[in-house]
PDB file of C-alpha atoms in Angstrom:
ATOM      1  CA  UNK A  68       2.888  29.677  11.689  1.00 54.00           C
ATOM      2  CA  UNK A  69       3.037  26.367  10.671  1.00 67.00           C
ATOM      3  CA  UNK A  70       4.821  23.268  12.439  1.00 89.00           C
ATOM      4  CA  UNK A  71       6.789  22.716   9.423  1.00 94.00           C
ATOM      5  CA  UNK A  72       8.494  24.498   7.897  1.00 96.00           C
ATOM      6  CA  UNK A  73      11.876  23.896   5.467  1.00 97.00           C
ATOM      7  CA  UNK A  74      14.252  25.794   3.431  1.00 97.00           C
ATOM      8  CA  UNK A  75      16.406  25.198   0.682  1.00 98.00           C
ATOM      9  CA  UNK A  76      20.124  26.109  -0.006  1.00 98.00           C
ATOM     10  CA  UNK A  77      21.902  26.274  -3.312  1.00 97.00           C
ATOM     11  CA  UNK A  78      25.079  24.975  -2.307  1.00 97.00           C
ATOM     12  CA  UNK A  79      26.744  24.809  -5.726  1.00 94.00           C
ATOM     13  CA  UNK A  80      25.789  28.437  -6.470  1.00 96.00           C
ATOM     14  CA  UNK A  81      25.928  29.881  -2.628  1.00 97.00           C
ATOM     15  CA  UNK A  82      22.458  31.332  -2.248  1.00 98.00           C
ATOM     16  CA  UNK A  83      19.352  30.438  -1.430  1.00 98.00           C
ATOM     17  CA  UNK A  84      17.131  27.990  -3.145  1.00 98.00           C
ATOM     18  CA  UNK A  85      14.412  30.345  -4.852  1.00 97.00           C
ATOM     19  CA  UNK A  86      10.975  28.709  -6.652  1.00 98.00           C
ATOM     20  CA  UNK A  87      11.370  25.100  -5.345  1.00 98.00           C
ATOM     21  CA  UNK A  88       7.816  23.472  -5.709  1.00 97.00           C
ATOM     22  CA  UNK A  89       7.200  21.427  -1.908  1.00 98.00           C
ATOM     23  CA  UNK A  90       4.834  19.267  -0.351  1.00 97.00           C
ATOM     24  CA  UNK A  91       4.338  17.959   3.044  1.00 97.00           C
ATOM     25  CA  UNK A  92       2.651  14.388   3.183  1.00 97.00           C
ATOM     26  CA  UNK A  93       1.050  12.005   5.568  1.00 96.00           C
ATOM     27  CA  UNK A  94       0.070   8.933   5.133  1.00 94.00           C
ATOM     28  CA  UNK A  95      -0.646   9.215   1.507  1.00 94.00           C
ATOM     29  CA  UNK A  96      -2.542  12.687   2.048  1.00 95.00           C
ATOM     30  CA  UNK A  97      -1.036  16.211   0.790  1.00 96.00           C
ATOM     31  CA  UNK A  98      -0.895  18.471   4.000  1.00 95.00           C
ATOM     32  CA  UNK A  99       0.520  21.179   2.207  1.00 95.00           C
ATOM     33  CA  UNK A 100       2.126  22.464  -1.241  1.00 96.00           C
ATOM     34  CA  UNK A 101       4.186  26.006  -1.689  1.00 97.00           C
ATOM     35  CA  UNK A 102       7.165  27.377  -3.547  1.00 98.00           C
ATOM     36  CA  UNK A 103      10.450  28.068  -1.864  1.00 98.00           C
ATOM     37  CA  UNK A 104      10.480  32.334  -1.668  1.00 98.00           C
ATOM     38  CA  UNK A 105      13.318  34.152  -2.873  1.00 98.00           C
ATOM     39  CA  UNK A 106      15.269  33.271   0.725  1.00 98.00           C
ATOM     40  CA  UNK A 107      14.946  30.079  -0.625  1.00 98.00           C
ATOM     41  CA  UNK A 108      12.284  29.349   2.697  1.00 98.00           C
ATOM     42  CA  UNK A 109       8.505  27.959   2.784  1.00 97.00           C
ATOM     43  CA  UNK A 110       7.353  29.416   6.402  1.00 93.00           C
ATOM     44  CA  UNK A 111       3.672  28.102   5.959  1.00 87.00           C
ATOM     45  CA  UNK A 112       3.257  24.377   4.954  1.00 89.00           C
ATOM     46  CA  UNK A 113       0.674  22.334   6.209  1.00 79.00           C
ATOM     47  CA  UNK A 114      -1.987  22.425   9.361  1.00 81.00           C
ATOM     48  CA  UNK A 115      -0.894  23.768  12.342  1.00 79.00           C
ATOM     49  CA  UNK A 116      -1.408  20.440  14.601  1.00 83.00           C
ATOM     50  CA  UNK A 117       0.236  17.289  13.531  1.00 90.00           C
ATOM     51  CA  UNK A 118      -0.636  13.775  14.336  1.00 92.00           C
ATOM     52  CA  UNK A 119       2.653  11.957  15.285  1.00 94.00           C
ATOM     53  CA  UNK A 120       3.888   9.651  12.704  1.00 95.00           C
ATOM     54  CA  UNK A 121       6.221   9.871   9.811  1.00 97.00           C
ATOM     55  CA  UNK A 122       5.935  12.320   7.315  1.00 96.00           C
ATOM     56  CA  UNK A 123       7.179  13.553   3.994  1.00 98.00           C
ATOM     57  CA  UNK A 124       8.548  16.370   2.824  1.00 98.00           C
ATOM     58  CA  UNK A 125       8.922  16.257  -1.509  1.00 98.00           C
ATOM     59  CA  UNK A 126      10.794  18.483  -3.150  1.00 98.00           C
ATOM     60  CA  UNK A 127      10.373  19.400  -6.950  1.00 97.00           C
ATOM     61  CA  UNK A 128      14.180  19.741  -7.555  1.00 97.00           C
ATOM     62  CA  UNK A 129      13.990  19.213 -11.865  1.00 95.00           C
ATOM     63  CA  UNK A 130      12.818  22.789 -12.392  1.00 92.00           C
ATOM     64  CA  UNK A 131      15.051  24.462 -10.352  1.00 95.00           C
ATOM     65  CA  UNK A 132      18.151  22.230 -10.979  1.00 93.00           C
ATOM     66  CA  UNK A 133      17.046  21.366 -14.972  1.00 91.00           C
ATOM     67  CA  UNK A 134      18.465  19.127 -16.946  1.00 85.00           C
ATOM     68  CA  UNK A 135      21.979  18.787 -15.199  1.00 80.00           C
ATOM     69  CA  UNK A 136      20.521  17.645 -12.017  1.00 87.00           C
ATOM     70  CA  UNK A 137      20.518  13.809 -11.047  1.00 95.00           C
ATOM     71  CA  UNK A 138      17.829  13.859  -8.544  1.00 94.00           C
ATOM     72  CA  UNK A 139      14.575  15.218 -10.052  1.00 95.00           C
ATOM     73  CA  UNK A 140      13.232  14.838  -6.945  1.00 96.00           C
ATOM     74  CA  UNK A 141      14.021  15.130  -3.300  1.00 97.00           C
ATOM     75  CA  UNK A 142      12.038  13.455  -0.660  1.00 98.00           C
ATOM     76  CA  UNK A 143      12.406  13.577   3.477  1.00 98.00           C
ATOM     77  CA  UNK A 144      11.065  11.316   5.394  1.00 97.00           C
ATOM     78  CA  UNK A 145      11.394  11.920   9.032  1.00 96.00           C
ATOM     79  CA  UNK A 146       9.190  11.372  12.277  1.00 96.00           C
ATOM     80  CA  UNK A 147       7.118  13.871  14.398  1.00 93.00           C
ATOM     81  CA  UNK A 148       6.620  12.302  18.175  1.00 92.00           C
ATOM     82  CA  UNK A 149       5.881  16.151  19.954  1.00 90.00           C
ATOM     83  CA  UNK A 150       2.832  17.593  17.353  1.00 86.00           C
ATOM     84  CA  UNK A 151       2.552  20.250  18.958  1.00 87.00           C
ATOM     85  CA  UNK A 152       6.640  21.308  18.395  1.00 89.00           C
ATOM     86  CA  UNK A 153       8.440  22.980  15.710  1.00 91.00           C
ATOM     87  CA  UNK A 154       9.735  21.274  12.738  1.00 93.00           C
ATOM     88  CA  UNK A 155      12.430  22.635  10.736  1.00 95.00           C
ATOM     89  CA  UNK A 156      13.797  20.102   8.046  1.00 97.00           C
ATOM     90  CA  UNK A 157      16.402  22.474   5.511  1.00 98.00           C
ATOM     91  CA  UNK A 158      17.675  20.959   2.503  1.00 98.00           C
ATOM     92  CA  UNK A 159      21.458  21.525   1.137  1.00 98.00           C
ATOM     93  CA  UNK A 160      21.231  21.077  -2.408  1.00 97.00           C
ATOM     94  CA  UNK A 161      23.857  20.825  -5.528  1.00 94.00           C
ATOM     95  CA  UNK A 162      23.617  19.354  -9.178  1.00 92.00           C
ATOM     96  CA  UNK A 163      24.985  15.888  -7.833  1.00 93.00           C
ATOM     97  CA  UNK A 164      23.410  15.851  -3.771  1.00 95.00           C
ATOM     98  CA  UNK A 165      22.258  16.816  -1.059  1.00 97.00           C
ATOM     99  CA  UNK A 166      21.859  16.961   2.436  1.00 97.00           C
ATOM    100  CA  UNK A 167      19.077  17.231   5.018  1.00 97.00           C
ATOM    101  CA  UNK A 168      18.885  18.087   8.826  1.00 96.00           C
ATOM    102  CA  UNK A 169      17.018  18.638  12.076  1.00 94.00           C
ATOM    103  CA  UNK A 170      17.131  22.618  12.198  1.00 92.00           C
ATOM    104  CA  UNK A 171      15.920  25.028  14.912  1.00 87.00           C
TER     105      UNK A 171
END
């Protein structure tokens, strides 16, 4: 399993995310790319030991949202000290925002 990991909830409609195009970056490099599965979850994104630093998490949010949505894009910074611990980073998404957590 990977070290991150992410999922995606469609607030606005009250189910998951499904088909969400994301990417895990590091330091300009792409770890990892996969589409959100229909529990709107990526469980395998990017190499199974981290460096610590800050990384990125990019979410392709115009397809799924379409025209309607204001942000096209979503991205997540946040910072790994422990690379050898689980990161869980969901996204809480609607046409006009969204929020983003620590998750277990």
């Amino acid at each position: 399993m990977s070290l991150v990991t992410t999922h995606v909830l469609d607030t606005a409609a009250g189910r998951p995310a499904k088909g969400i195009g994301v990417r895990l970056e590091f330091e300009g490099s792409v770890l990892g790319e996969a589409r959100t599965d229909d529990d709107g979850r990526v469980r395998d994104l990017g190499p199974e030991e981290l460096t610590p630093g800050v990384y990125r998490l990019v979410f392709d949010t115009a397809g799924y949202l379409g025209p309607d949505g204001f942000f096209p894009e979503v991205v997540v910074s946040f910072r790994i000290r422990d690379g050898a611990a689980h990161h869980h980073v969901p996204v809480l998404l609607s046409p006009f925002s969204y929020t983003t957590y620590r998750g277990s």
